[in-house]
Each structure stands twice: as C-alpha cells, then as structure tokens.
XYZ file of C-alpha atoms in Angstrom:
739
model
C 105.889 146.425 103.743
C 104.455 147.565 107.063
C 106.338 147.235 110.036
C 105.490 144.963 112.716
C 103.015 146.204 115.207
C 104.297 146.508 118.853
C 101.484 147.278 120.934
C 97.959 146.185 120.069
C 98.734 142.586 118.597
C 98.281 141.216 122.210
C 94.662 143.078 122.374
C 94.039 141.107 119.135
C 95.239 137.910 120.397
C 92.452 138.019 123.071
C 89.718 140.005 121.005
C 89.618 137.417 117.951
C 89.558 134.233 120.028
C 86.552 135.551 122.141
C 84.634 136.616 119.149
C 85.263 133.299 117.416
C 84.260 131.459 120.723
C 81.147 133.484 120.941
C 80.050 132.871 117.275
C 80.576 129.148 117.603
C 78.907 128.838 121.121
C 75.853 130.381 119.528
C 75.719 127.624 117.005
C 77.085 124.721 118.828
C 77.899 125.198 122.625
C 78.766 121.647 123.337
C 81.662 119.202 123.233
C 84.473 122.012 123.326
C 83.662 123.177 119.449
C 83.792 126.926 120.406
C 87.303 126.217 122.152
C 88.621 124.868 119.083
C 87.254 127.748 117.111
C 88.950 130.209 119.582
C 92.244 128.192 119.141
C 92.103 128.642 115.619
C 91.578 132.379 115.723
C 94.445 132.523 117.927
C 96.736 130.816 115.724
C 95.554 133.152 113.031
C 96.507 136.150 114.953
C 99.956 134.861 115.838
C 100.528 133.964 112.169
C 99.421 137.305 111.065
C 101.935 139.022 113.609
C 104.714 137.181 112.408
C 103.900 137.752 108.761
C 104.003 141.571 109.175
C 107.626 141.565 109.679
C 108.159 139.859 106.176
C 107.764 141.040 102.888
C 104.662 138.971 101.930
C 102.286 140.334 99.371
C 98.470 140.236 100.143
C 97.500 138.173 97.260
C 100.270 135.334 98.257
C 98.581 135.440 101.639
C 95.150 134.847 100.484
C 96.062 132.217 97.933
C 97.920 130.511 100.822
C 94.889 130.657 103.008
C 92.669 129.178 100.292
C 95.179 126.461 99.749
C 95.092 125.543 103.511
C 91.365 125.552 103.689
C 91.136 123.285 100.544
C 93.897 120.870 101.907
C 92.100 120.834 105.550
C 88.702 120.397 104.023
C 90.240 117.491 101.770
C 92.023 115.868 104.894
C 88.836 116.033 106.954
C 86.763 114.267 104.077
C 89.375 111.775 103.852
C 89.432 111.063 107.531
C 85.465 111.219 107.491
C 85.500 108.370 104.947
C 88.115 105.960 106.861
C 85.668 103.787 108.876
C 88.279 102.637 111.035
C 88.826 105.916 112.595
C 85.282 106.331 113.445
C 85.189 102.743 114.755
C 87.968 103.561 117.213
C 86.455 106.709 118.409
C 82.857 106.016 118.018
C 80.653 107.604 115.577
C 79.338 110.528 117.892
C 82.849 111.263 119.227
C 84.095 111.478 115.784
C 81.273 113.749 114.487
C 82.000 116.234 117.144
C 85.806 115.938 116.814
C 85.148 116.546 112.998
C 82.971 119.936 113.784
C 85.648 121.098 116.205
C 88.513 120.767 113.537
C 86.155 122.252 110.705
C 85.459 125.252 113.329
C 89.134 125.545 113.944
C 90.132 125.525 110.315
C 87.444 128.014 109.393
C 88.545 130.282 112.231
C 92.010 130.268 111.282
C 91.425 131.142 107.438
C 88.808 133.693 108.222
C 90.414 135.492 110.920
C 94.121 135.471 109.048
C 92.386 136.706 105.824
C 90.330 139.562 107.517
C 93.730 140.578 109.469
C 96.130 140.660 106.423
C 93.386 142.659 104.520
C 92.916 144.926 107.345
C 96.551 145.469 107.867
C 97.439 146.354 104.173
C 93.997 148.065 103.025
C 91.418 150.468 104.351
C 88.858 148.557 102.774
C 90.040 145.596 104.474
C 89.486 147.264 107.923
C 85.609 147.982 106.881
C 85.455 144.156 106.116
C 86.996 143.399 109.513
C 84.726 145.792 111.569
C 81.570 144.503 109.829
C 82.750 140.959 110.437
C 83.119 141.449 114.145
C 79.914 143.620 114.446
C 78.177 140.919 112.512
C 79.013 138.247 115.112
C 77.228 140.407 117.889
C 74.257 141.473 115.641
C 73.340 137.893 114.667
C 73.972 136.915 118.317
C 70.954 139.412 119.512
C 68.965 139.496 116.207
C 66.208 137.183 117.687
C 66.034 139.023 120.988
C 65.571 142.377 119.365
C 62.725 140.863 117.516
C 60.903 140.213 120.719
C 61.960 136.658 121.652
C 62.848 137.579 125.071
C 64.241 133.858 125.792
C 66.771 134.058 123.204
C 69.540 133.491 122.665
C 68.965 130.452 124.578
C 72.556 129.702 125.276
C 73.104 133.239 126.991
C 69.606 133.981 128.565
C 68.388 130.337 130.046
C 71.396 129.852 132.501
C 70.735 133.456 133.808
C 66.999 132.651 134.256
C 67.654 129.414 135.998
C 69.855 131.534 138.474
C 67.283 133.940 139.090
C 69.073 136.465 137.134
C 67.970 139.455 135.074
C 69.594 139.042 131.622
C 69.375 142.819 130.931
C 72.722 143.745 132.371
C 73.977 140.861 130.318
C 72.841 142.581 126.888
C 74.249 145.803 128.070
C 77.448 144.161 128.741
C 77.314 142.353 125.318
C 76.653 145.844 123.760
C 79.763 147.597 125.597
C 81.842 144.838 124.463
C 80.702 145.073 120.979
C 81.811 148.628 121.123
C 84.837 147.688 122.419
C 85.850 145.344 119.888
C 85.122 147.777 117.275
C 87.164 150.337 118.753
C 89.967 147.887 119.427
C 90.037 146.965 115.801
C 89.668 150.326 114.445
C 92.867 151.503 116.099
C 94.745 148.531 114.676
C 95.705 150.164 111.466
C 99.018 150.663 109.606
C 100.250 154.391 110.247
C 98.242 154.707 113.539
C 100.138 157.213 115.396
C 97.697 157.657 118.093
C 99.020 157.641 121.827
C 99.037 154.194 123.334
C 96.793 155.161 125.976
C 93.670 155.277 123.598
C 92.530 151.880 124.349
C 92.598 152.049 128.182
C 90.836 155.414 128.039
C 87.874 154.001 125.930
C 87.739 150.992 128.254
C 87.682 153.231 131.238
C 84.946 155.335 129.416
C 82.635 152.404 128.622
C 83.007 150.808 132.235
C 82.292 154.474 133.725
C 79.106 154.554 131.588
C 77.958 151.301 132.283
C 78.393 152.109 136.139
C 76.526 155.342 135.939
C 73.696 154.302 134.039
C 72.046 151.360 135.936
C 70.109 148.977 134.006
C 66.934 149.382 135.728
C 66.965 153.166 135.035
C 67.049 152.894 131.257
C 63.463 152.455 130.707
C 62.768 155.679 132.941
C 65.253 157.586 130.955
C 63.657 156.705 127.537
C 60.205 157.805 129.012
C 61.767 161.154 130.211
C 63.065 162.035 126.842
C 59.603 161.087 125.129
C 60.687 157.671 124.074
C 58.118 155.697 126.096
C 54.671 156.154 127.567
C 54.036 159.795 129.118
C 54.614 158.920 132.834
C 51.681 161.366 133.967
C 48.966 159.516 132.052
C 48.030 156.726 134.353
C 45.274 154.284 134.472
C 43.334 154.831 137.346
C 41.944 151.714 139.403
C 37.859 151.529 139.810
C 36.143 148.560 141.106
C 34.658 145.953 138.852
C 37.197 146.338 136.304
C 36.584 149.899 135.149
C 40.010 151.631 134.381
C 39.428 155.431 133.798
C 42.511 157.484 132.003
C 42.994 161.068 133.177
C 44.118 161.787 129.713
C 40.628 161.186 128.491
C 38.257 164.411 128.532
C 35.376 164.318 130.706
C 31.942 164.232 129.658
C 29.928 167.315 129.320
C 31.746 170.911 128.848
C 35.265 169.247 130.011
C 35.400 171.377 133.309
C 35.918 169.154 136.297
C 33.132 168.876 138.886
C 34.410 169.564 142.633
C 31.422 167.198 143.803
C 32.729 164.148 141.852
C 34.758 161.563 143.630
C 38.478 161.076 142.643
C 39.051 158.676 139.595
C 40.368 156.015 141.778
C 37.522 156.080 144.420
C 34.436 153.604 144.367
C 31.331 154.861 142.242
C 27.600 153.987 142.729
C 27.302 154.267 139.074
C 26.154 151.009 136.947
C 28.952 148.976 135.923
C 29.561 147.060 132.659
C 31.442 143.643 132.620
C 33.902 144.282 129.702
C 36.071 141.346 128.858
C 38.821 141.080 131.507
C 42.459 141.654 130.597
C 45.760 141.181 132.673
C 46.651 144.123 134.784
C 49.402 142.462 137.077
C 51.428 139.393 137.983
C 52.080 138.464 141.425
C 54.868 135.911 142.502
C 54.776 134.245 145.887
C 58.076 133.549 147.274
C 56.535 131.151 149.684
C 53.454 128.985 149.839
C 50.510 130.771 151.458
C 46.308 129.866 151.645
C 44.491 132.573 153.125
C 41.751 131.598 155.732
C 39.186 133.417 153.829
C 39.764 131.524 150.850
C 40.766 134.730 148.621
C 43.658 136.956 148.400
C 43.225 140.741 148.900
C 45.577 143.162 147.570
C 44.926 146.590 149.199
C 45.805 149.670 147.096
C 43.460 152.471 149.031
C 41.273 152.801 151.835
C 38.160 155.246 152.452
C 37.115 155.872 156.091
C 36.085 159.404 156.316
C 32.165 159.880 156.302
C 30.975 162.662 154.124
C 27.432 162.466 154.809
C 26.369 160.046 151.947
C 29.544 157.741 151.587
C 32.977 156.763 152.567
C 35.724 158.720 150.938
C 39.655 159.065 151.319
C 40.715 160.845 154.601
C 42.861 163.865 154.236
C 44.055 163.543 157.625
C 47.738 162.175 157.987
C 46.614 160.361 161.163
C 44.246 157.937 159.313
C 44.856 155.297 156.745
C 48.473 155.600 156.625
C 49.132 151.914 156.257
C 48.946 152.023 152.577
C 51.664 153.335 150.625
C 51.152 156.687 148.617
C 53.895 156.304 145.980
C 56.204 153.643 144.450
C 59.282 152.711 146.237
C 62.627 153.854 145.114
C 64.653 151.806 147.668
C 66.373 148.481 147.081
C 66.942 145.715 149.423
C 70.469 146.757 150.366
C 69.505 150.191 151.390
C 67.660 150.838 154.775
C 63.979 151.862 153.858
C 61.345 152.851 156.402
C 57.762 152.899 155.636
C 57.374 156.560 156.142
C 59.247 157.322 153.029
C 56.183 155.856 151.234
C 53.797 157.910 153.248
C 53.065 154.750 155.447
C 52.531 154.327 159.077
C 52.412 150.832 159.845
C 50.433 149.695 163.191
C 51.942 147.189 165.682
C 50.384 143.667 165.292
C 50.654 140.507 167.148
C 53.174 138.161 165.494
C 51.690 135.162 166.780
C 48.679 135.201 164.492
C 51.018 136.399 161.350
C 53.978 135.325 159.424
C 55.778 137.243 157.162
C 55.423 136.698 153.424
C 57.037 138.358 150.278
C 55.585 138.721 146.806
C 56.793 140.289 143.553
C 54.406 142.256 141.638
C 54.973 143.310 138.135
C 52.568 145.652 136.632
C 50.932 145.107 133.039
C 49.130 148.295 133.307
C 49.831 151.560 134.683
C 48.675 152.447 138.465
C 48.644 155.751 140.691
C 50.114 153.667 143.553
C 51.393 150.191 144.423
C 49.220 147.611 145.961
C 50.089 144.629 147.991
C 48.593 142.027 150.310
C 46.853 143.312 153.433
C 49.158 144.330 156.079
C 52.153 145.469 153.865
C 55.174 146.246 155.963
C 57.810 147.091 153.252
C 57.735 148.109 149.608
C 60.905 147.698 147.422
C 62.115 148.588 144.177
C 63.309 146.024 141.804
C 64.516 146.107 138.225
C 61.712 145.614 135.609
C 62.248 142.090 134.470
C 60.810 142.951 130.958
C 60.222 146.407 130.138
C 58.491 145.617 126.955
C 55.639 143.870 128.834
C 55.522 145.195 132.036
C 55.302 148.955 133.397
C 57.225 148.440 136.510
C 57.922 145.644 139.234
C 58.196 146.006 143.031
C 58.293 143.636 145.900
C 56.147 143.826 148.980
C 56.912 142.186 152.612
C 53.511 141.736 154.058
C 52.212 139.978 157.465
C 49.523 137.599 156.376
C 47.033 135.998 158.745
C 47.816 132.519 159.755
C 45.851 131.979 162.866
C 42.275 130.671 162.975
C 39.395 133.053 163.210
C 37.890 131.714 166.388
C 41.085 133.070 167.678
C 40.064 136.584 167.337
C 36.877 136.068 169.353
C 38.479 137.671 172.648
C 40.200 140.534 170.620
C 38.759 143.967 171.465
C 37.865 146.585 168.671
C 40.139 149.323 168.246
C 43.335 150.277 170.003
C 43.430 151.621 173.585
C 45.894 154.286 172.385
C 43.500 155.929 170.164
C 42.281 159.501 170.867
C 38.558 160.592 170.979
C 38.474 161.793 167.654
C 40.367 158.807 166.097
C 37.463 156.579 167.771
C 34.804 158.752 166.325
C 36.469 159.039 163.013
C 35.959 155.104 162.423
C 32.547 154.982 164.050
C 30.872 157.877 162.506
C 27.997 157.151 160.106
C 24.774 158.035 158.749
C 22.094 159.479 161.203
C 19.493 157.618 159.910
C 18.058 155.350 162.878
C 17.356 152.338 160.805
C 21.182 151.399 160.730
C 21.381 151.220 164.394
C 17.967 149.289 164.513
C 19.049 146.829 161.969
C 22.607 146.203 163.647
C 20.522 145.856 166.933
C 18.364 143.362 165.396
C 20.978 141.245 163.998
C 23.022 141.217 167.047
C 20.079 139.928 169.144
C 19.874 136.847 167.282
C 23.300 136.036 168.604
C 23.774 133.746 171.575
C 24.270 136.023 174.881
C 27.830 134.867 175.488
C 28.897 136.104 172.071
C 27.613 139.500 171.890
C 30.616 141.229 173.799
C 32.887 139.889 171.071
C 33.224 142.744 168.261
C 34.615 140.064 165.653
C 31.572 137.842 166.373
C 29.076 140.708 166.063
C 30.759 141.657 162.715
C 30.634 138.115 161.356
C 26.760 137.927 162.283
C 26.327 141.111 160.287
C 28.483 139.567 157.361
C 26.254 136.186 157.411
C 23.028 138.490 157.418
C 24.250 140.554 154.339
C 25.370 137.316 152.471
C 22.013 135.823 153.253
C 19.820 138.775 152.108
C 21.803 140.523 149.422
C 21.943 139.939 145.485
C 25.234 140.697 143.514
C 24.588 142.489 140.073
C 26.562 144.890 138.276
C 23.102 146.957 137.549
C 21.633 148.387 140.778
C 18.337 150.246 141.211
C 19.671 152.324 143.780
C 22.730 153.760 141.676
C 20.683 156.949 140.904
C 19.252 157.314 144.306
C 19.877 160.628 146.624
C 21.370 158.202 149.221
C 22.342 154.977 147.242
C 23.338 153.001 150.568
C 20.221 153.443 152.395
C 18.066 152.925 149.331
C 20.309 149.538 148.566
C 20.362 148.195 152.249
C 16.688 149.305 153.094
C 15.236 148.480 149.539
C 15.818 145.490 147.078
C 19.432 144.963 148.041
C 20.502 144.504 144.536
C 24.005 145.772 143.499
C 27.876 145.050 143.662
C 30.674 145.450 146.057
C 30.588 149.456 146.421
C 27.086 148.807 147.935
C 27.684 145.856 149.843
C 30.869 147.285 151.699
C 29.489 150.366 152.342
C 26.349 148.786 153.865
C 28.590 146.360 155.875
C 30.505 149.271 156.962
C 27.624 151.366 158.164
C 26.318 148.376 160.185
C 29.576 147.729 161.836
C 30.071 151.069 162.953
C 26.582 151.392 164.158
C 27.403 148.065 166.326
C 30.501 149.904 167.755
C 32.896 148.357 165.655
C 35.629 150.503 163.738
C 35.620 150.101 160.225
C 36.586 151.300 156.758
C 36.466 150.429 153.060
C 39.328 149.192 151.045
C 40.004 149.054 147.163
C 42.200 146.902 145.507
C 41.909 143.534 143.835
C 40.601 140.182 145.054
C 41.410 136.912 143.441
C 40.151 133.633 144.692
C 43.016 131.346 146.109
C 41.949 128.343 144.127
C 43.213 130.492 141.014
C 46.756 129.993 142.043
C 46.290 126.077 142.154
C 49.750 124.640 143.038
C 51.915 127.275 141.389
C 53.586 130.349 142.751
C 52.134 132.795 140.164
C 48.792 134.471 140.268
C 47.453 136.755 137.457
C 45.250 139.645 138.351
C 42.920 140.918 135.930
C 40.809 144.019 135.412
C 37.612 142.166 136.470
C 39.214 141.469 139.844
C 39.072 144.996 140.839
C 37.031 145.014 144.182
C 35.971 147.082 147.399
C 35.635 145.199 150.718
C 34.799 146.103 154.084
C 37.582 145.861 157.141
C 37.160 145.910 160.818
C 39.937 146.854 163.283
C 40.781 144.534 166.035
C 43.387 144.955 168.710
C 46.462 142.946 167.600
C 45.156 141.917 164.514
C 44.830 145.311 162.869
C 42.678 145.955 160.028
C 40.960 142.515 158.921
C 39.144 142.064 155.796
C 35.386 140.777 156.369
C 34.237 140.893 152.735
C 30.485 140.275 151.868
C 29.799 137.439 149.300
C 26.134 137.470 148.391
C 24.768 134.065 147.997
C 22.537 135.414 145.019
C 24.216 136.261 141.988
C 22.738 137.610 138.873
C 25.924 137.879 136.971
C 27.394 135.146 134.874
C 30.222 133.184 136.285
C 33.480 134.938 135.861
C 35.702 133.666 133.022
C 38.453 131.260 134.158
C 41.939 132.459 133.976
C 44.314 130.791 131.459
C 46.808 128.761 133.691
C 49.192 128.796 130.698
C 49.231 132.335 130.621
C 49.482 132.935 134.191
C 52.587 130.513 134.496
C 54.277 132.262 131.477
C 53.756 135.638 132.972
C 55.175 134.400 136.353
C 58.083 133.082 134.452
C 58.775 136.499 133.216
C 58.292 138.276 136.231
C 59.975 135.996 138.727
C 63.744 135.714 139.382
C 63.681 131.850 138.885
C 61.800 130.124 136.468
C 60.916 127.141 138.675
C 58.559 127.066 141.371
C 61.062 127.210 144.005
C 62.984 130.089 145.926
C 66.803 129.448 145.200
C 67.759 133.137 145.156
C 67.029 133.010 148.958
C 69.741 130.400 149.325
C 72.619 131.966 147.185
C 73.020 135.843 146.859
C 72.193 137.504 143.614
C 74.615 138.527 141.283
C 74.554 142.189 140.331
C 76.657 142.718 137.293
C 77.164 146.414 137.880
C 78.373 145.885 141.512
C 80.637 143.043 140.092
C 82.084 145.546 137.494
C 82.659 147.987 140.214
C 84.172 145.536 142.502
C 86.536 144.632 139.600
C 87.279 148.071 138.837
C 88.271 148.874 142.632
C 90.094 145.469 142.667
C 92.119 146.449 139.563
C 92.874 150.173 140.915
C 93.677 149.122 144.548
C 95.588 145.981 143.465
C 97.693 147.881 140.980
C 98.319 150.738 143.543
C 99.269 148.122 145.992
C 101.366 146.163 143.517
C 103.179 149.334 142.533
C 103.813 150.238 146.074
C 104.986 147.041 146.995
C 107.395 146.784 144.085
C 108.613 150.290 144.723
C 109.240 149.330 148.405
C 111.245 145.943 147.325
C 113.128 147.973 144.618
C 114.427 150.585 147.177
C 115.391 147.857 149.593
C 117.282 145.963 146.777
C 118.909 149.513 146.106
C 119.920 149.733 149.709
C 121.243 146.299 149.671
C 123.437 147.181 146.591
C 124.764 150.274 148.346
C 125.786 148.604 151.550
C 127.020 145.283 149.879
C 130.721 146.372 149.819
C 131.058 146.805 153.222
C 130.172 143.190 154.141
C 131.021 141.442 150.984
C 134.643 139.691 151.477
C 137.099 138.142 148.870
C 137.297 138.902 145.186
C 133.478 140.022 144.885
C 134.189 143.041 146.987
C 135.739 145.317 144.056
C 132.912 144.433 141.803
C 130.209 145.261 144.168
C 132.009 148.439 145.176
C 131.952 149.700 141.451
C 128.244 148.644 141.214
C 127.625 150.790 144.369
C 129.280 153.837 142.631
C 127.485 153.130 139.375
C 124.124 153.203 141.086
C 124.622 156.453 142.715
C 125.759 157.881 139.272
C 122.623 156.455 137.845
C 120.631 158.379 140.226
C 122.108 161.599 139.047
C 121.437 160.661 135.395
C 124.987 159.434 134.631
C 125.174 155.937 132.985
C 127.617 154.366 130.888
C 127.114 154.222 126.992
C 126.700 151.238 125.323
C 129.965 151.895 123.163
C 132.009 152.732 126.178
C 134.329 150.377 128.241
C 134.660 150.742 131.959
C 137.771 152.780 131.608
C 136.753 155.194 129.099
C 133.522 155.760 131.184
C 135.867 156.406 134.209
C 138.135 158.779 132.155
C 134.987 160.947 130.995
C 134.014 161.518 134.689
C 137.788 161.657 135.519
C 137.345 165.502 136.425
C 134.610 165.151 138.835
C 135.309 161.719 140.208
C 139.128 160.968 139.876
C 139.096 157.992 142.301
C 136.641 156.072 139.890
C 139.361 155.157 137.336
C 141.503 153.434 140.110
C 138.538 151.542 141.516
C 137.868 150.461 137.846
C 141.166 149.295 137.475
C 141.375 147.172 140.704
C 137.867 145.804 139.691
C 139.216 144.609 136.272
C 142.500 143.327 137.960
C 140.672 141.366 140.110
C 138.004 139.954 137.736
C 140.744 139.210 135.077
C 143.361 138.047 137.326
C 144.192 134.526 138.168
C 141.563 132.870 140.513
C 143.967 132.875 143.296
C 144.404 136.702 143.313
C 142.955 138.464 146.403
C 141.062 141.362 146.361
C 142.899 144.685 146.947
C 143.112 146.325 150.090
C 142.316 149.744 148.668
C 138.845 148.987 147.460
C 137.165 150.298 150.519
C 139.458 153.440 150.721
C 138.829 154.036 147.120
C 134.932 153.581 147.290
C 134.705 156.011 150.355
C 136.899 158.749 148.108
C 134.208 158.125 145.143
C 131.452 158.714 147.419
C 132.981 161.686 148.772
C 133.648 163.174 145.226
C 129.967 162.110 144.269
C 128.452 164.275 146.983
C 130.458 167.279 145.924
C 129.664 166.842 142.263
C 127.139 169.303 140.807
C 123.511 167.782 140.409
C 120.180 169.443 139.184
C 118.372 170.004 142.688
C 115.714 167.358 142.328
C 117.981 164.674 141.219
C 119.926 165.311 144.435
C 117.324 165.215 146.813
C 114.840 162.835 145.201
C 117.195 160.543 143.262
C 117.286 157.779 145.998
C 113.609 157.676 145.552
C 113.996 156.146 142.046
C 113.572 152.520 142.457
C 114.751 151.629 138.935
C 118.097 153.578 138.672
C 119.957 150.225 139.439
C 118.275 149.023 136.237
C 119.798 151.563 134.244
C 123.332 150.612 135.297
C 125.679 148.956 132.554
C-alpha cells in the first residue's frame, strides 16, 4: 500500500479538470458540457486521493470503475427511453443534459483509472502522461497541418477581437509541458524537494517572457531553419524581381557601370503572370484624388548625365525609410531611426491614415503610401505565409488639386545646391524648347503656377505617348531623348524620366519614385488591397511648398499591352483577413486596447511577487502587533483572566528563546523543568491553575503582577544564544508555538 500523497494532489485537482475541460471544449463547447467533464475529473482525483490511504488493490479499483461505467451507461440508456423525461425537459435540453452526464461519467472513470494505474505502476505513469499529452496534440493537430483557423473554438474568438493567436499556441505549449512535468512528479516514492514544481513553473514563465513570439521566426532563420535573410528579392518596375543570389550574366563579375538591382532600367520588359507580393490593410476608408494608390519605396533625383539615380547625399530624398522598423507602438520612434527626414506639410490638405503591410515576398526596404511619417514593427500574423509585417502612418492628400494652384515650387529654406540638385537635367536644348512650347499653350494667367505648368506637361505626355513593355529606345545611347523626341513608345521608366526632365526644364523641382501603383477601384468597398508583382511602377513627382512631393503620374492614352488581369477579390479578402487584426471591415482595436499575452503574464508575475511580498509584510506586522498585545495584556486585564494572560506572556517570551512545553508535559512539569533558571514560574503557574480550577467566585490573586515581573527579570538573566536574544522578538510566529 502506498502512503497517501500530501503535497501534489492539489495540483492534480487543478490539472485534470482543466485537461478534461479542454478536451471536451474542443468537441462540444456549448451547454456546459465541458464543465460537467471537468466536474467528473475533479471527483475522480478526490476519489483517488482518499483511496490512497486504503489497502485497495488496483484490480479491484479497475473492476469497480468498469462496473460504475456500465451502471452509469445503463441508467442513461433507461432515462433516454423514458419519454416523460424528454417531454418534461424538452428534447433539445435532454440531449444536452445526457451528453453532459455522459462526459462527466467518462471523465470520472478515465481519470480515476489513469490515476490509480500511475500511482501503483510505472507503466501506468506512461499511460497517464500519454493521455495528457494526447489531449494537447489532438487539440492542435489541424493547426500544425496548416489550417491556420483551427481549432475554431480557440482561434476564432481571438481573430474576432483583433488578437494574434500565436501567443495562445505558445501558451498552450507551455501548459502542455507544465502538465507533463506535474504528472511526472506525482509518483510513489518520489523524494524530490517540494519546490521542484514551482521552479519548473517559474522557468517556463521566464522562457515565455524572454523569447517574444514575434521573434521566433527570426530566431529560426538565424540558425538556418528559415529562408536566408540576406537573399532578398529586389524590386524593379513592371514586375521584374531580381534575386541577388542568382549569378550575373557573363563572367559573373559585377559591372560598376550598371545600376543597383532595385533602380529602374530602360531594358525591354516581359509581362510575366502576376503573383501577390504584399497585402495592405487600410485602418480607415480613403479614396485618393488621383484614382490610384502609390506606395513609395525608393526615389531617384541625382542626374548622372544619362538618367536619374539614387542620391548618395544624406540631404536628399530622406523621406523614404532605409530599413525595416524595429520599434513598436508603445515606444517612442523617430523617423531618423529609419534613415528618414520628413518635411513639414500643411495639415489643411492632408489627414493621417494608418495602413498595415504584410509582405508575401522579401523586399530590401519597406514601402508605404506617399508622405509616410512613421513605420512601426508588428508581429507577423502568419509566419508560414508572410515574410514580415509592419504598419505605416502616412499623411494622405485630401484637398482638391485646384487648391494647389497658388503653391510655389520648392522650399524657401532650400540652399542653392538643393535647388540645383532637383533642377539639374540634360543639356540638350530640345527639353527646354519642348517645355516652353507646352507652356505657351497655357492661358497667360496660369503660367505663373508651377502646378499648372506641370499639369500641362503631364497632359501633353498623356496625349502623345504610347505605353508598351517593348521600346525601340531601350538600346539607344540616350534612351530618354531617343524616346521623347522619337516614337515615344515605352513604359513607365521612359515616361517618368521624360516628365521629370521637362518639369526641371520648366523650373519645377522633380524626381522619380519607385514602388507600386494600384488602381483605387481594385479595393472596392473592402479594407484590403492586394499588391501584385505587375503593380511595380515608376512615376514622376514634383515638389510644392506646403504639399511636399506630389505624384503626377503619366498615363498614356495609347496602350499596346493587353489589359491587366483583374485581381481575385476572394483572394484579396482572404489575405486581408490573415494580415489584419480584425476579420471584419472595421477597426475595433482602436476602441479597445489590444491584449498582449506576454505583457499580461509579466503583469501577473509582478502582481504575484509584489502581492506575496505585501501580504507577507502585512501579516508579519499584524502578528507582531498581536505579539505585543499578548505581552502587555496582563497589565490591563482585570479579574480572573489576569493570571492566564500573565502565564501566556511568559510562555511567549520563552518561545522566542526556543523553549516550548512538550506535548506530554503538564504546566507544573514544564515549570519544574525550568525551575533553576526561572524559579518564579512555578508559583505563577500555581496561581493560574488555582484561579482557573477554583470556584467561579474566586478572585485573582494579588501576587500575579509581582510574580510576572519576577519571571520577566529572571528571563532577562537567562543564558540564550545571541541571535535569539536580539532577534527573537522579530519572530512573528513564536506565539503560535506556545502550548
């Protein structure tokens, strides 16, 4: 017979009902059926606990459980056939009640059998561990196979509240390990220290807090369990994605005269089948005045004699992020941390808009709507599908274009070299002559407006250019001049350079930006926008005072390419559901704070530590006050109780010094044992007994206080170990040892 466990049975009383509840909740989460299963498991643990002190054989216990199962099932079958019961409760209620009772019966018999086997046999311990682990495995099996929305009962409530389910699965994994450890230490003959279980729980909690869920994927990639972080697909206009890992043509040596991989090229481009590269979730409704969303990633403004390239001077084009964000919302983030320098814009013409971007393909740097102000890091909503995710706060244009007519070009604070940087262009006089010819067609009153001059140049290019991915100017020595003053057949790189050179010839600061352009009608009435590889684009931008960089894209009216394949709205919505915080097209997370399970765990840990320390401190102070009251009570207690409290006061002081009365000792025997050190104790005891055992009318002896004072004086002269003499009064539980 194994002795009754004295420590861990309470942990089992919490563990097995939780496991039974989880198992039944994943099967039938309604009508309180999981609660009945938890109740049955709890009763089984209690029955096992009380059976451990009895000389029951394992075979007898198992036979009894089989009998209980058969009897219970038979009773339920009989009740099921009783039509009066189903009529009284209603058929639906009776079915649910029967399922609940069946779950309770099954949980009771199963847990009791596993517990009995585990307590009496090592093989039974293995069976119990396998059963507990199997509950967690079956709960997450479908999710592990790639069904990210399963188990529905656990994941759907989180998604509906805008929460990432990843921390939940980390928590379930930690709980599974904790459950296995708890069951492992509940074995007969286990002599491990009692603090093993708390230490394991603390270790799991610390590991959960130290390793954030959003860093797990990065850790895997670092140790070779994911895609190499250095091989990133570089963006090029018209859907061409260049991978640095592929060797260059020819002898494999880099050509210093060639452009960086993510700068636009004048080479002919093919039109591959578009594939998704990112999903953008709008946190608020917004329709751009231009009819298209422009997501800017890089800009080129430095003229190298042939084309515009990215400036290496930190003073120019620093309104684009140079690296992915690492800061979160709760931390103060400055644009300079991402290599950005954001110009001041007129808030009358803009409003703030937040978007979430989830990348389906790797990119060298983040992108966002024009006039991005802040980039924020967010946890990857689905590491199996997305490379990473981040959020962008942008100032989007809301004013009408006609309101920009009075705005001047550039900034008054620009230095001379800044003006020359954004106005420098080809020395070919034909650009200036063509710009002057276009401006000459304008009304006299509008020629002073830089915005109107740029609009007329744009309209001229719209009317006189032809869009095609194959251009006869691709191999020309000067592709832009060959294009603009030739057949004018080409794609966005040709039109954007032509427009930028004409803008600069007309005295308007301009540059080229690269990224993605998606028509606004593709979003429809939803909040998700799917970006495909075919949406890669280059467009010209002009700078207006108070407006900043304004996209003024060229849209040739003649198009030699077939119409772009329409996006699959179902795919767009599904990808948006995966990337957003909330499945619905609304923004509830702005109305309620998001729940971070790791912060919650840290808060619970701090609360437990501080609460325990505060409770212990408060209890210590209360016990000390109680102790002081017991010492001083004889001096203000009148009547018959004075002798008793005086005797207790002496016992308290003796307990501080480590001297207590044995269980088999009487009061007089205890006083005689200390007679040599405290002679006055025996008379005080006799007075206490005479008053306590005398007649109710007997009065307290007047010698109580003198005897008490004599005892206290003798106690002070008693030889005691140093630390007990000086620190004994700090012991708050010494009165509890008094007999």
